[in-house]
Short mmCIF file of C-alpha atoms in Angstrom, two decimals:
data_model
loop_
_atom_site.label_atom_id
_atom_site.label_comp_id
_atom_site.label_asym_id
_atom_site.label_seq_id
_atom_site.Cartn_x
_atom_site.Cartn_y
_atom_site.Cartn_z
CA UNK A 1 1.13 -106.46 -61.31
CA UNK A 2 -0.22 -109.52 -60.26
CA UNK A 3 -0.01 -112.66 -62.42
CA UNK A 4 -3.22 -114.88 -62.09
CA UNK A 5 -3.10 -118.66 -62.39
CA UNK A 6 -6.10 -119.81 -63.69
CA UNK A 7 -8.21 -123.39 -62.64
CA UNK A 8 -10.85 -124.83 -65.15
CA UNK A 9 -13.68 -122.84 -64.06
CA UNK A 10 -12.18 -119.95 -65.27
CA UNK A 11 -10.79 -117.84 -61.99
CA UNK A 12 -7.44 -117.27 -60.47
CA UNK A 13 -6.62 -120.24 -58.08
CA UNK A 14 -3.27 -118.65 -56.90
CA UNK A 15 -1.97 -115.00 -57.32
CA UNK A 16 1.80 -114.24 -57.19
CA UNK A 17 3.38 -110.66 -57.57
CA UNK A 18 6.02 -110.79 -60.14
CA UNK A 19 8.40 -109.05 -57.29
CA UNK A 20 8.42 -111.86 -55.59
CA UNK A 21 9.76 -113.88 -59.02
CA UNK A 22 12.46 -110.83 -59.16
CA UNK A 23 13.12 -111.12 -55.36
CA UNK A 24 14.18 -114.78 -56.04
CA UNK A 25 16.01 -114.45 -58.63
CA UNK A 26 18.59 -111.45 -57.02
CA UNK A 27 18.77 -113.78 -54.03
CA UNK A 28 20.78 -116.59 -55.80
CA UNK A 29 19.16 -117.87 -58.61
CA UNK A 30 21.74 -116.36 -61.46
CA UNK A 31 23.45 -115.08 -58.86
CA UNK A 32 27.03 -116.39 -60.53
CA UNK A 33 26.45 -114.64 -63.51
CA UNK A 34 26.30 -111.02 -61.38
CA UNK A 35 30.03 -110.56 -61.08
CA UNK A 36 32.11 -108.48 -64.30
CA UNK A 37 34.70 -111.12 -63.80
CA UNK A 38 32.55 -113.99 -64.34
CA UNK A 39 31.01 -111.79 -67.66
CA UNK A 40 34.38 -111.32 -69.04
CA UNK A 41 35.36 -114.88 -68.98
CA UNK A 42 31.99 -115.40 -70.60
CA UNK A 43 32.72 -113.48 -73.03
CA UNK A 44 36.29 -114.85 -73.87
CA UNK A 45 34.70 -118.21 -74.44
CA UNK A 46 32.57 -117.33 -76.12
CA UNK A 47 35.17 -115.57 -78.80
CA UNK A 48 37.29 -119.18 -78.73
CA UNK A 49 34.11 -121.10 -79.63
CA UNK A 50 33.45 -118.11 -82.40
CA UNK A 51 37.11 -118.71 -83.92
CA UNK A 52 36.89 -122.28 -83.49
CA UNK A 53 33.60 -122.57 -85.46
CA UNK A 54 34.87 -120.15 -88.24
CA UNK A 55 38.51 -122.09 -88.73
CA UNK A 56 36.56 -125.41 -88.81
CA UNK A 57 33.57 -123.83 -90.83
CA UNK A 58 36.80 -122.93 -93.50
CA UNK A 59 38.24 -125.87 -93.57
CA UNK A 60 35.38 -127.86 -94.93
CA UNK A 61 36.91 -127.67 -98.69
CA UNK A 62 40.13 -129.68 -98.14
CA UNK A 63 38.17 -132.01 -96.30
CA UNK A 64 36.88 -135.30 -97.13
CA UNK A 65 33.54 -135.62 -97.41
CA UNK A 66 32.61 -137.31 -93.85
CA UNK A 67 35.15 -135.05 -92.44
CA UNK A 68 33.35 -131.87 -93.86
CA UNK A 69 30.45 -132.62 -92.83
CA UNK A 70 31.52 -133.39 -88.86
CA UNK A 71 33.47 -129.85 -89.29
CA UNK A 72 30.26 -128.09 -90.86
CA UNK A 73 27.78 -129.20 -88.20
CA UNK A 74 30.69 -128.52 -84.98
CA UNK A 75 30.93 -125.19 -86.64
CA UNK A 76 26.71 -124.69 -86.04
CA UNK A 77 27.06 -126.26 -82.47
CA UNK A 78 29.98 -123.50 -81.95
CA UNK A 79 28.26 -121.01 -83.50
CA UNK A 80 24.89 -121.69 -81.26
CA UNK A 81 27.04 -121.86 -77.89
CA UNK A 82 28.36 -119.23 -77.85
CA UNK A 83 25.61 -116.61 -79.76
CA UNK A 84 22.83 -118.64 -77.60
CA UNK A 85 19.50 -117.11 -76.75
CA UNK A 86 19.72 -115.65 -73.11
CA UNK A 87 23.42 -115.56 -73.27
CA UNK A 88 24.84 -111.91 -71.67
CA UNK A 89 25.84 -109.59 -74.27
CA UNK A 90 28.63 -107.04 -73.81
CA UNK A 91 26.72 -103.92 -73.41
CA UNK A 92 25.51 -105.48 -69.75
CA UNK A 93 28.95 -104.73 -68.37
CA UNK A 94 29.02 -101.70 -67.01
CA UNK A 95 25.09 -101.87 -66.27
CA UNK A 96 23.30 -103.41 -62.65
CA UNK A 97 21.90 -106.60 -64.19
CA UNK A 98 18.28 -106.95 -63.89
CA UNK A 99 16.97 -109.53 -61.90
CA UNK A 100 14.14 -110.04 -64.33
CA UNK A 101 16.08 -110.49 -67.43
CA UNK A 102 19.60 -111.01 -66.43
CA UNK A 103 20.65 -108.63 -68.42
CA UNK A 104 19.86 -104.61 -68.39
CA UNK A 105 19.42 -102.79 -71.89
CA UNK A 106 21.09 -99.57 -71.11
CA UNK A 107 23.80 -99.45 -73.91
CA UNK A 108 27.35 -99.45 -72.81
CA UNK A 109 29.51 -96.00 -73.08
CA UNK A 110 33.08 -97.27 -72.84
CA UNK A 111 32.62 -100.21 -75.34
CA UNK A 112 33.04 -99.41 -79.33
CA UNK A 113 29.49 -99.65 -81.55
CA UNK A 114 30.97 -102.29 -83.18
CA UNK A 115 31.85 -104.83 -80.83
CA UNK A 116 28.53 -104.40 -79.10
CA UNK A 117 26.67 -105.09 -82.15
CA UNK A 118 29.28 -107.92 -82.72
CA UNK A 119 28.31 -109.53 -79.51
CA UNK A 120 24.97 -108.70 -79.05
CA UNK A 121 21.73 -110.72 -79.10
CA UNK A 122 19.38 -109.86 -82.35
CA UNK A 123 15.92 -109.80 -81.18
CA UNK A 124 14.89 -109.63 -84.95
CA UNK A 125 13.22 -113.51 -85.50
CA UNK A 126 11.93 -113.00 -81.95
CA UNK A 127 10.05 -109.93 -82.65
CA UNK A 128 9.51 -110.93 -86.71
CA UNK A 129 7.24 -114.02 -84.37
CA UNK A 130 5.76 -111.34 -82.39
CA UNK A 131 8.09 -112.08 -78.93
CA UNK A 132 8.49 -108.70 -77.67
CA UNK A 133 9.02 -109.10 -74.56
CA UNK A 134 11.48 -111.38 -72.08
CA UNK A 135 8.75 -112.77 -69.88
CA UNK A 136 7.94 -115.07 -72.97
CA UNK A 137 10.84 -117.10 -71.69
CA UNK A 138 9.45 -117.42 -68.30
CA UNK A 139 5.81 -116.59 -67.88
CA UNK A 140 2.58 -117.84 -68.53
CA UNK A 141 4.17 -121.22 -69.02
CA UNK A 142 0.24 -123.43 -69.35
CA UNK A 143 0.76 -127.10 -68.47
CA UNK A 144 -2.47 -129.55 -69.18
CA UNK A 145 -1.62 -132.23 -66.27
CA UNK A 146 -1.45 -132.94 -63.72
CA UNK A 147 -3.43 -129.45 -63.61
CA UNK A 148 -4.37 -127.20 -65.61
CA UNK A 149 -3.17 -123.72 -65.12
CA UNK A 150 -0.35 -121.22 -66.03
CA UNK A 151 2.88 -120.75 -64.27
CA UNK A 152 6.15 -118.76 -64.00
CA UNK A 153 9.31 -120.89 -64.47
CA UNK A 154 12.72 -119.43 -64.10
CA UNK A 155 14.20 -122.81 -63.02
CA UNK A 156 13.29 -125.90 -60.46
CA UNK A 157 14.58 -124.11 -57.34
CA UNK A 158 12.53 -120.93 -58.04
CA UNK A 159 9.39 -123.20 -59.04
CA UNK A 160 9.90 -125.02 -55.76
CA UNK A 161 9.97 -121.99 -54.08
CA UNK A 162 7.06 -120.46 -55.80
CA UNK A 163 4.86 -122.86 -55.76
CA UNK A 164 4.93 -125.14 -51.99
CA UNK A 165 1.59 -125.77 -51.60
CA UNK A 166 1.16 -127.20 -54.91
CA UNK A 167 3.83 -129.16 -55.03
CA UNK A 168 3.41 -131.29 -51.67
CA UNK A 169 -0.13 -131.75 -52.80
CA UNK A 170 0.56 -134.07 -56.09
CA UNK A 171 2.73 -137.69 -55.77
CA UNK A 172 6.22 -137.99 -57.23
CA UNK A 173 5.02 -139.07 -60.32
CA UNK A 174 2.58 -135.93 -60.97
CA UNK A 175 5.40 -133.45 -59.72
CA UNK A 176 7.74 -135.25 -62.59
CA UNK A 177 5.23 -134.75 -64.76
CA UNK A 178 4.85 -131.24 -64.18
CA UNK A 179 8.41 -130.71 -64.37
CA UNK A 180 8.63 -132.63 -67.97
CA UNK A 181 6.18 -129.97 -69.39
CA UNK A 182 7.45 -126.79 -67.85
CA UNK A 183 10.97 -128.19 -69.36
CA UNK A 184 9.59 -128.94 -72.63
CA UNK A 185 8.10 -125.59 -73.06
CA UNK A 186 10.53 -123.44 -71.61
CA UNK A 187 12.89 -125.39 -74.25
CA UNK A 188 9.82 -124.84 -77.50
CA UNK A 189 9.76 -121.30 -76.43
CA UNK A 190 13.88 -121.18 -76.36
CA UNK A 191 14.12 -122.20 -79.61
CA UNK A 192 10.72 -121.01 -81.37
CA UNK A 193 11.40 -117.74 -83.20
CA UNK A 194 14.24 -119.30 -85.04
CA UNK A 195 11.91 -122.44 -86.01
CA UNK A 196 9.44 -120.35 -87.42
CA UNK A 197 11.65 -118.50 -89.37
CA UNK A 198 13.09 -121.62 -90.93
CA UNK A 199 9.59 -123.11 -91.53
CA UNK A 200 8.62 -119.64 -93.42
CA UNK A 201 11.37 -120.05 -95.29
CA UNK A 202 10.54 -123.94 -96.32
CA UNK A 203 7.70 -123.20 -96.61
CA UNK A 204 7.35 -120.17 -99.62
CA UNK A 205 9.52 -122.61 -101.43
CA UNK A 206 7.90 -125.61 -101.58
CA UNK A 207 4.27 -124.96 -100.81
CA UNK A 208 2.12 -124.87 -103.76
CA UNK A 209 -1.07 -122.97 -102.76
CA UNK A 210 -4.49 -124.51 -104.43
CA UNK A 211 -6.27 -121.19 -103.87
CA UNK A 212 -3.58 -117.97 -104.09
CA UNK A 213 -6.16 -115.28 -103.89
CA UNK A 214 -6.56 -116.37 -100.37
CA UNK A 215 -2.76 -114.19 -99.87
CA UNK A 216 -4.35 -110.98 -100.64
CA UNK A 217 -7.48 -109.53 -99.19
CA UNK A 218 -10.34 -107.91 -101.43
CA UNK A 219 -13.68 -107.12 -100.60
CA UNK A 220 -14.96 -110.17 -102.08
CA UNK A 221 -13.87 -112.19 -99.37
CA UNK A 222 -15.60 -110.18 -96.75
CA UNK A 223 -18.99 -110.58 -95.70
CA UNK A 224 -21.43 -107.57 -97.27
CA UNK A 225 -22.99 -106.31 -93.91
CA UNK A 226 -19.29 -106.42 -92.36
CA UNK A 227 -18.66 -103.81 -95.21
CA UNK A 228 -22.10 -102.00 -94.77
CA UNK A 229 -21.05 -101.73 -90.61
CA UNK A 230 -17.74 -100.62 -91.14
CA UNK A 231 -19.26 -97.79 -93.54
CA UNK A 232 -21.58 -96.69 -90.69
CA UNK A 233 -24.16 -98.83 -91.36
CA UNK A 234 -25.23 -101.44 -89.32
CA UNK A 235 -24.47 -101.34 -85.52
CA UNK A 236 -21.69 -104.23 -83.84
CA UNK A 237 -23.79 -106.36 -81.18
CA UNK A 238 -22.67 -106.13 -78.15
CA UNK A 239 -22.45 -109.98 -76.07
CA UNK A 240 -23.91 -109.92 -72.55
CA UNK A 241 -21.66 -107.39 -70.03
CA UNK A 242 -18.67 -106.06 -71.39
CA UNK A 243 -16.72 -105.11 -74.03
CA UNK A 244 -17.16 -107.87 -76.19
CA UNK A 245 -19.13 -108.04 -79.75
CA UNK A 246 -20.28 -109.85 -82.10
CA UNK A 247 -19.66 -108.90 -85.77
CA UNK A 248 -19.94 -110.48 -89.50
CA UNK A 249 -16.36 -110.76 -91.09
CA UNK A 250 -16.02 -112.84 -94.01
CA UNK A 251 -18.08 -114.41 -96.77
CA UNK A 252 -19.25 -118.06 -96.25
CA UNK A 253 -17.09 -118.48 -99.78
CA UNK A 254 -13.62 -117.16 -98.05
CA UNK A 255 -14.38 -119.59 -95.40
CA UNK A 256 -14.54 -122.51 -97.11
CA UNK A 257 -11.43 -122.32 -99.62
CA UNK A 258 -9.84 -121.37 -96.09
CA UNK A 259 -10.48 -124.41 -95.01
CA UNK A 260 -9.77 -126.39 -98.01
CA UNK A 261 -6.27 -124.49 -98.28
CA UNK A 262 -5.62 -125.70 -94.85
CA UNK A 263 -6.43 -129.21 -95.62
CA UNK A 264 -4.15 -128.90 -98.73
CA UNK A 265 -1.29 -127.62 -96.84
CA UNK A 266 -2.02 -130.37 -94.30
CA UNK A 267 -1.76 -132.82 -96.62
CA UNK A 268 1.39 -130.90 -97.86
CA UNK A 269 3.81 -132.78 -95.52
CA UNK A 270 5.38 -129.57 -94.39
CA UNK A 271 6.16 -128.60 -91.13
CA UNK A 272 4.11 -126.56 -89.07
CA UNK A 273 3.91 -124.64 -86.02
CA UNK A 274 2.07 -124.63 -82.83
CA UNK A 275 -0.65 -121.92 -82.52
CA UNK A 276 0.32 -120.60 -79.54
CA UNK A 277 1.66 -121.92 -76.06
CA UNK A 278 -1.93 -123.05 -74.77
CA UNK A 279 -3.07 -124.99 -78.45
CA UNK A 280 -1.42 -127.94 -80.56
CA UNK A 281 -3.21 -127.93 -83.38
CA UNK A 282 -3.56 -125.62 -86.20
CA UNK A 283 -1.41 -123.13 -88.26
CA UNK A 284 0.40 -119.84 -88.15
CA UNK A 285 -0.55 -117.37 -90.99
CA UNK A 286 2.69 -116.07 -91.14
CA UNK A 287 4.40 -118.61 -91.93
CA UNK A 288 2.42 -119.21 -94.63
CA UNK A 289 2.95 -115.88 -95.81
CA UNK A 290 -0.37 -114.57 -95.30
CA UNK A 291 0.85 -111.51 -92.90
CA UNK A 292 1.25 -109.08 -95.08
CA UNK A 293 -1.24 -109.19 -97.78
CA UNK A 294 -4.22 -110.77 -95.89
CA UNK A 295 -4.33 -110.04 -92.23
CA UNK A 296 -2.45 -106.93 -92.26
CA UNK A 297 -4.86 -104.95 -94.37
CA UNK A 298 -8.11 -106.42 -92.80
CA UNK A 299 -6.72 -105.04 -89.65
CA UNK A 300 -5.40 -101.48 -91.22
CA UNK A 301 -8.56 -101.25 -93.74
CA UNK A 302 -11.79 -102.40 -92.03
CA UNK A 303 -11.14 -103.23 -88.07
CA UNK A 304 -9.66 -99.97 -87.05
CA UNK A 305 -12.07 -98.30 -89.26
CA UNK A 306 -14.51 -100.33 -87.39
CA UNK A 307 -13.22 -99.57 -83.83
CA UNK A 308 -12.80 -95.80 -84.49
CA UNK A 309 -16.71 -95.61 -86.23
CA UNK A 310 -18.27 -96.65 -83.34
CA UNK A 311 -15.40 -96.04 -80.43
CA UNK A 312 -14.75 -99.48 -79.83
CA UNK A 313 -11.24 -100.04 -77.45
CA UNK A 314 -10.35 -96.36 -78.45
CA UNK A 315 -6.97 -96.33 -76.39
CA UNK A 316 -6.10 -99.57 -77.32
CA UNK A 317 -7.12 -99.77 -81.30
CA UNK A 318 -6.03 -96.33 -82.58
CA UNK A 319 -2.32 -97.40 -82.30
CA UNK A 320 -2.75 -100.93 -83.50
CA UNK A 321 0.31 -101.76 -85.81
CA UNK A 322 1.04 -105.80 -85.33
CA UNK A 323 -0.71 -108.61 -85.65
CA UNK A 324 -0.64 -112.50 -85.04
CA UNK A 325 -3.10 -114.64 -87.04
CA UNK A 326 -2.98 -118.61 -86.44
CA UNK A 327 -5.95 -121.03 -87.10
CA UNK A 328 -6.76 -123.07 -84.27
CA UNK A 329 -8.54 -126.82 -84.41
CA UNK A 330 -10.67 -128.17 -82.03
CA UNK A 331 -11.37 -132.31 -82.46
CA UNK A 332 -12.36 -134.48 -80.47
CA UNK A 333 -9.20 -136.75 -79.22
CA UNK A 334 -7.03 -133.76 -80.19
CA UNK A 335 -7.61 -129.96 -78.44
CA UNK A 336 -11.31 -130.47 -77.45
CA UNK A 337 -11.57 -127.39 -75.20
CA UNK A 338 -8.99 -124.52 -73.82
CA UNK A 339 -8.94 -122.91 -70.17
CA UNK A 340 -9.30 -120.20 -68.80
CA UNK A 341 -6.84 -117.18 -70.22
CA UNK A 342 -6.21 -113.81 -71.38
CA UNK A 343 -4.52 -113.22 -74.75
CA UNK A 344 -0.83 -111.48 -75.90
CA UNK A 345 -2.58 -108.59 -77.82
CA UNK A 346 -4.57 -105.51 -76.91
CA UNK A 347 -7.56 -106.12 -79.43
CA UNK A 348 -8.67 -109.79 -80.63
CA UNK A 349 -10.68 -110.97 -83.25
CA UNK A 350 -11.81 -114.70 -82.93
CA UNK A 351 -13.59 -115.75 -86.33
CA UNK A 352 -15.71 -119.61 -86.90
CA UNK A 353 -14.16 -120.19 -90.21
CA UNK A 354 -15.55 -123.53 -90.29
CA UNK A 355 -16.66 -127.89 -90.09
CA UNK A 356 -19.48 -128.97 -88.18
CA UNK A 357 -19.65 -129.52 -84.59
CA UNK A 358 -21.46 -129.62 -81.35
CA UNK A 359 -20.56 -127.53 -78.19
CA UNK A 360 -17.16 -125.63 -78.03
CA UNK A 361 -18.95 -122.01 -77.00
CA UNK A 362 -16.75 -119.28 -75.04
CA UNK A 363 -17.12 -118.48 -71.51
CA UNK A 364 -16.08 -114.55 -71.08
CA UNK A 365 -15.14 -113.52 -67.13
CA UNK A 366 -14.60 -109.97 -67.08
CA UNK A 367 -11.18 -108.34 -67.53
CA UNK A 368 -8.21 -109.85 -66.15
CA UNK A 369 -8.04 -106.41 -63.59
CA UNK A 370 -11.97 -106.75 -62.83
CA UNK A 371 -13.37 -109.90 -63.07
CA UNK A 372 -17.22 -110.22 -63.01
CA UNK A 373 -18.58 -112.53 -60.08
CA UNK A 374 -19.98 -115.70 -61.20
CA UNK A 375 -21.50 -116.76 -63.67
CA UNK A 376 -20.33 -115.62 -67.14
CA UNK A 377 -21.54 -115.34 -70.29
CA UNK A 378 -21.21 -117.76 -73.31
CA UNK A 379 -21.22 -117.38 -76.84
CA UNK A 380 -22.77 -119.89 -79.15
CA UNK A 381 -20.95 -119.99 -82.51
CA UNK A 382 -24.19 -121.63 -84.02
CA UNK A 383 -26.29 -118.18 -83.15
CA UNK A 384 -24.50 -116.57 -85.97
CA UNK A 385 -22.39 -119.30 -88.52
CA UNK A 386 -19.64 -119.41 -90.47
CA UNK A 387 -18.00 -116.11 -90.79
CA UNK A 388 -19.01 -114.52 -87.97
CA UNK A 389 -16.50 -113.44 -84.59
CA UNK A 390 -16.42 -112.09 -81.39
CA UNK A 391 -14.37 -108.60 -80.92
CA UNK A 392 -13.01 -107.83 -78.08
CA UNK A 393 -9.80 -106.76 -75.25
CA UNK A 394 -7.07 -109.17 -75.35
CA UNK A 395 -7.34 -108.32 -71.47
CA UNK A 396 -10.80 -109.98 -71.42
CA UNK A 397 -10.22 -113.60 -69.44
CA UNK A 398 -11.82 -115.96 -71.69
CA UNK A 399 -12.22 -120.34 -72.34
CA UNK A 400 -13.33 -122.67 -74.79
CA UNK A 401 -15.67 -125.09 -73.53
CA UNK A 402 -15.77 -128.92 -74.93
CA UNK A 403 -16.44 -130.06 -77.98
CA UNK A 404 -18.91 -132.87 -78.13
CA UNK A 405 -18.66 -133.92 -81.37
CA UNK A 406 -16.84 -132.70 -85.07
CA UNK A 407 -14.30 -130.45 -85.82
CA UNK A 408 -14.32 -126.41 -85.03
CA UNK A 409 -11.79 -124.42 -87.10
CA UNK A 410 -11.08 -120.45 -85.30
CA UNK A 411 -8.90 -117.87 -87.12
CA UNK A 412 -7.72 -115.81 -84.21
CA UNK A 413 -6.35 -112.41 -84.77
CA UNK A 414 -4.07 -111.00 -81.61
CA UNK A 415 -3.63 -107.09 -82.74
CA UNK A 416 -0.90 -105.44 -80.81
CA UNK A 417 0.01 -101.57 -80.33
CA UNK A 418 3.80 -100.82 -79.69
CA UNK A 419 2.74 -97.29 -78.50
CA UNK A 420 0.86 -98.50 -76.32
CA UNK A 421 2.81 -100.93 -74.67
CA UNK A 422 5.49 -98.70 -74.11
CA UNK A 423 3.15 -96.36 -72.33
CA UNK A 424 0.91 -99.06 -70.18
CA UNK A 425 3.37 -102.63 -69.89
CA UNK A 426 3.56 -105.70 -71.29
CA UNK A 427 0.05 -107.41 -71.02
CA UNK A 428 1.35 -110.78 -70.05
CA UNK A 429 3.74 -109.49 -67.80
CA UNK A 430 2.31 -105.76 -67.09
CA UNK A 431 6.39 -104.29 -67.39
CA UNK A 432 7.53 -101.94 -69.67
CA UNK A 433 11.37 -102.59 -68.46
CA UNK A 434 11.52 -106.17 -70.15
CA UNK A 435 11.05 -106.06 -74.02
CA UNK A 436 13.11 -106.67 -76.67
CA UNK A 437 14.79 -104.06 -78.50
#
């Protein structure tokens, strides 16, 4: 599969095959980490920094205070070397390494269960944050400037390599720019499973919500013809060419203590999460612990109900079984517009919750594998209101225009199908050899 790099109008600029990403990286990039003898030492350190860590991590008691503490946080540095994210795990060593990963998944015969599991790499915060697949680390990386577009970064020498053209046409400055963000997110995305764990965590113990029925979903939050068209009612409207529709969702009501809730937990001091990898500003559901009793059932209960009714995405929704909710905020001087992509889901739901503004309508371009030619068609929040979304593929390529003036609020829904992934790729990365297990 081809992975498109999208300009501001909305169309791939540059198209790469994800071979030729492999290709580099079996040429040399990595390349010291292909030999067993180089794994085995790698592993040996990594057991002295484990029984380092644990000695000092026991010997915080007879310690004095300052000294405790300096032992305690050597022991997490330890501990972090040598159990770090990426690191090769002891299964890989009597398996090719993959060029893509580093690292291939085929369990190891010779080795005992239990030193496997003791060395390997939990994917469980990864995949409790909806990473399910390696090319998270390296694909799709967006940068806003000096352009605007998405790129695969393994490292500088592969970038170089990948991207010539670009590179000799900015200055010094704008290629040290670009560098700075591809570093900085390849670093967020390192580390962002295990950040959102620890917010969750923070969070259900110190956040006080000012509106708790918001946690679990009943029919009172939902709009009534959204109930009447999921019954058989009412028909979804269809947007323009495509597979994309317009539908009513939630009451005006749920909307609004929505938004207040989000204000309070703004005003909350509490950490909080990016959106995704393209937005800054807004707030994962999960981990506010709305996952299971809010977004969960509105998927199970009414959209695949909904999808199945009137045979809406039917290989992609009858196996949906994961979702990612965040709230996304669009101000002027903050996020006033997004670019061109496709989403990490196989159905998405995109709902106005709220504020008053000017502009900010979606551009839709076709499918990622078909785009439509020129010119595409918008959607104006203001035809429907608050409560109302679009429906449609995650595959669909998609933007936000500019906001002129206020504040839009979007609950986005990315609902995922494990079946189907395994069956048709990744649909960031199109593979089905490079997900976590």
């Amino acid at each position: 599969a081809a992975m498109p790099f999208m300009d501001d109008a909305g169309y791939p600029w540059r198209s790469r095959s994800l071979n030729d990403e492999y290709q580099l990286l079996s040429d040399g990039y990595g390349a010291e980490n292909t030999t067993r003898q180089n794994i085995v030492g790698g592993i040996l350190a990594r057991s002295i920094a484990l029984s380092l860590g644990l000695v000092l991590f026991s010997a915080r008691r007879p310690l004095g205070r300052f000294a405790s503490n300096v032992a305690h946080n050597t022991y997490i540095a330890l501990q972090r070397l040598a159990l770090r994210p990426g690191a090769l795990r002891i299964r890989d060593l009597d398996a090719p390494l993959s060029p893509a990963t580093g690292a291939n998944h085929a369990p190891s015969k010779w080795f005992p269960r239990t030193l496997r599991r003791l060395f390997s790499k939990s994917h469980t915060a990864e995949l409790a944050h909806g990473i399910d697949c390696s090319c998270y680390y390296t694909d799709n990386m967006f940068v806003n400037s000096p352009v605007r577009a998405h790129f695969s970064f393994v490292s500088d020498a592969q970038f170089e390599s990948s991207y010539p053209d670009l590179l000799s046409s900015l200055t010094h400055q704008q290629r040290g720019e670009l560098y700075d963000q591809l570093h900085a997110e390849a670093a967020r995305r390192k580390g962002a499973a295990q950040a959102a764990e620890a917010r969750k965590r923070l969070i259900a113990r110190e956040y006080k919500p000012r509106w708790p029925s918001l946690w679990t979903l009943s029919i009172e939050h939902l709009n009534p013809d959204f109930v009447d068209m999921v019954k058989g009612g009412t028909v979804p409207e269809k947007l323009g060419q495509g597979d994309v529709y317009s539908i009513p969702v939630f009451s005006a009501r749920f909307c609004e203590m929505l938004c207040e809730e989000l204000d309070h937990f703004d005003a909350s001091g509490l950490p909080m999460g990016r959106p995704n990898s393209m937005n800054n500003h807004g707030v994962l559901l999960d981990e506010l612990g709305m996952t299971e009793g809010l977004i969960l059932p509105l998927m199970h209960e009414w959209i695949k109900p909904l999808c199945a009714r009137f045979n809406l995405f039917v290989t992609e929704s009858e196996g949906l079984d994961h979702v990612k909710a965040f709230v996304v905020r669009y101000k002027i001087g903050e996020d006033e517009q997004l670019a061109s992509h496709f989403d990490n889901a196989e159905v998405t739901l995109n709902i106005n919750i709220g504020r008053r503004f000017e502009g900010g309508e979606l551009a839709f371009f076709g499918l990622r594998s078909e785009p439509r030619p020129p010119p595409p068609f918008y959607h104006d929040w203001e035809d429907e209101g608050v409560g109302y979304a679009v429906l449609h593929r995650g595959q669909e390529l998609h933007c936000a225009l500019p906001i002129s003036d206020g504040e839009r609020l979007n609950l986005v829904i990315w609902m995922r199908s494990a079946a189907w992934r395994q069956s048709c790729g990744c649909p960031m990365c199109g593979s089905t050899a490079r997900f976590l297990t």
